[in-house]
CSV table of C-alpha atoms in Angstrom, one decimal:
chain,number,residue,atom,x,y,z
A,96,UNK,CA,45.2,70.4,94.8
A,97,UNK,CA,46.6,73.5,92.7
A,98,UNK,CA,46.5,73.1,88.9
A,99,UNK,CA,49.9,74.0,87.0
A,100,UNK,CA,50.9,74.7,83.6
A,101,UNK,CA,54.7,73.8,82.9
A,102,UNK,CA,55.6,75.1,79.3
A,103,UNK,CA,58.5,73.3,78.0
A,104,UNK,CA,60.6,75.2,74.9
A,105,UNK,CA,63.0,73.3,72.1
A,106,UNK,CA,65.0,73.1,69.5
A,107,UNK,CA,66.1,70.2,67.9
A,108,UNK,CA,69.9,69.8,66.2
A,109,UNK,CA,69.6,71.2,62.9
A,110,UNK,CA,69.0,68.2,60.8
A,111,UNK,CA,67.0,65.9,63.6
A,112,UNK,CA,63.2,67.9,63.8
A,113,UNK,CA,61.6,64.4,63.2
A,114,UNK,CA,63.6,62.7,65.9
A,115,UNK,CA,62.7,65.2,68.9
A,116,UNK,CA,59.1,65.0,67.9
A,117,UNK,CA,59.1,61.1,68.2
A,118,UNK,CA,61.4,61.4,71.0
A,119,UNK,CA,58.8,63.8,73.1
A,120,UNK,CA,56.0,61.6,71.8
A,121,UNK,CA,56.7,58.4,72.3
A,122,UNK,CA,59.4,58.6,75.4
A,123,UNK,CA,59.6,61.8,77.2
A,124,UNK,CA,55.5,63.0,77.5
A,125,UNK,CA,55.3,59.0,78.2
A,126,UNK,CA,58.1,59.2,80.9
A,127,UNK,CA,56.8,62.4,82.5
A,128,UNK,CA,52.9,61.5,82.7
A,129,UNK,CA,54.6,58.4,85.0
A,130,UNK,CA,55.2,60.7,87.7
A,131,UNK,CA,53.1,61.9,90.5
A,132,UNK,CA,51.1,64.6,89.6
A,133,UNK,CA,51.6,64.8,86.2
A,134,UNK,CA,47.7,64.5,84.7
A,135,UNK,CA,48.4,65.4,80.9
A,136,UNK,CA,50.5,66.5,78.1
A,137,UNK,CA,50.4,67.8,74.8
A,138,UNK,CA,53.2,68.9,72.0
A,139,UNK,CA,52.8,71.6,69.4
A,140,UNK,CA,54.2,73.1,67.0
A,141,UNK,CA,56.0,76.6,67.0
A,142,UNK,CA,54.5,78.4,64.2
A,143,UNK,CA,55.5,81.9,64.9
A,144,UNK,CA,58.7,83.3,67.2
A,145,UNK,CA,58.5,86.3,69.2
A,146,UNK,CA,59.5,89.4,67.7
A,147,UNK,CA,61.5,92.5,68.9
A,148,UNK,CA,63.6,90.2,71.1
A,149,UNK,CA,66.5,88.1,71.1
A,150,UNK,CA,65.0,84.4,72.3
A,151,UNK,CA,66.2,80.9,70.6
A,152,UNK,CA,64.3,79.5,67.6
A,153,UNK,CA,62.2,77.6,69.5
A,154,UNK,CA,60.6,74.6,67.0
A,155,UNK,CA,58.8,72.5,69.6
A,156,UNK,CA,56.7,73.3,72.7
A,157,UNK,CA,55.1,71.1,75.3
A,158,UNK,CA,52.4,72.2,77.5
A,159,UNK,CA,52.1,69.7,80.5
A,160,UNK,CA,49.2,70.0,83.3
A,161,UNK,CA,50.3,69.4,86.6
A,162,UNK,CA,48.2,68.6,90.1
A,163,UNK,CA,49.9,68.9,93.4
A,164,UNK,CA,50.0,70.6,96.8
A,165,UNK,CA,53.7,70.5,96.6
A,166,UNK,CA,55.1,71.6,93.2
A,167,UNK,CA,58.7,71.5,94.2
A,168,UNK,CA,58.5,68.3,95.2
A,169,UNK,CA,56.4,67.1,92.1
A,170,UNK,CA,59.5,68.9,89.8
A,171,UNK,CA,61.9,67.4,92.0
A,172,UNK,CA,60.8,63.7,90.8
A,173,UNK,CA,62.3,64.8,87.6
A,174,UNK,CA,65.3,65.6,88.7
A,175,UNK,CA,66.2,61.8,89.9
A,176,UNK,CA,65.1,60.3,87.2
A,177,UNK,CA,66.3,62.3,84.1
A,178,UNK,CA,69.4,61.2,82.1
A,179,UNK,CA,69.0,57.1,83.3
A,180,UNK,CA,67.1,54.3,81.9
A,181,UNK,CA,63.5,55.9,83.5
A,182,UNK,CA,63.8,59.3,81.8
A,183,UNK,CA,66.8,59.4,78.9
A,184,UNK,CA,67.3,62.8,76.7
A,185,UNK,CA,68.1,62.4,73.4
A,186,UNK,CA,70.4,63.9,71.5
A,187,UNK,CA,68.8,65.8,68.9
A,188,UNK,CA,67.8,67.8,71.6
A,189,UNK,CA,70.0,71.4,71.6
A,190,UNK,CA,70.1,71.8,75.5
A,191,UNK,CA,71.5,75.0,74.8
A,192,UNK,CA,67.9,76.2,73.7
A,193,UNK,CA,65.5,74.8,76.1
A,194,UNK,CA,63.4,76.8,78.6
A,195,UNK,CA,60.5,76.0,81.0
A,196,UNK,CA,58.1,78.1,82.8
A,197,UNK,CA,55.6,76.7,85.3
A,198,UNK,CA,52.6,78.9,86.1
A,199,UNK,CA,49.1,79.1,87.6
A,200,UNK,CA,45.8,80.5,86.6
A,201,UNK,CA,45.5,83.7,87.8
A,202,UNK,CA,41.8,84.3,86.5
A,203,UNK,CA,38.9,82.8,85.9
A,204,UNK,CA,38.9,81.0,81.8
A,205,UNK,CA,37.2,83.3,79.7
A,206,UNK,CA,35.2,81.9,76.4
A,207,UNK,CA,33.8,83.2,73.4
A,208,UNK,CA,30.1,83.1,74.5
């Protein structure tokens, strides 16, 4: 079983912060962890937006932990379920702004001895 990291990137509409947050908390992490190979989950806040570059003003970020031998067919679960009653998106989510990135370890985890 490979470990994953999917990184998920937002934005709320201007006005709606609180919404997303309880949206992603209490629906979408919810929704997600019900599919295969989706272990955990956790939401955080953006504190600080890259510099030098021109990327949205990302507010809210995600960090999900996937297990599968198949990881296009574990991201593929998503894609029949989103926008009905088993996964809905809300509306003070700015599509326009969100990004993902899925990605592996590629060392060993290093800690402050």
């Amino acid at each position: 079983m490979q470990a994953y990291k999917w990184v998920a990137l937002s934005t709320p509409v201007p006005g709606r912060e609180r919404d997303l947050e309880h949206w992603y908390d209490t629906r979408h992490i919810p929704d997600c962890l019900a599919l295969d190979g989706f272990v955990a989950a956790q939401r955080f806040r953006v504190e600080e937006q890259p510099q030098g570059i021109a990327v949205p003003a990302w507010k809210v970020m995600v960090v999900y932990d996937i297990e599968s031998d198949d990881i296009e067919a574990t991201l593929a679960q998503i894609q029949k379920v989103v926008r009905t009653p088993a996964m809905p998106i809300t509306d003070a989510l700015d599509m326009s702004t969100a990004l993902r990135v899925l990605a592996t370890a590629a060392s060993p985890r290093f800690e402050k001895q």
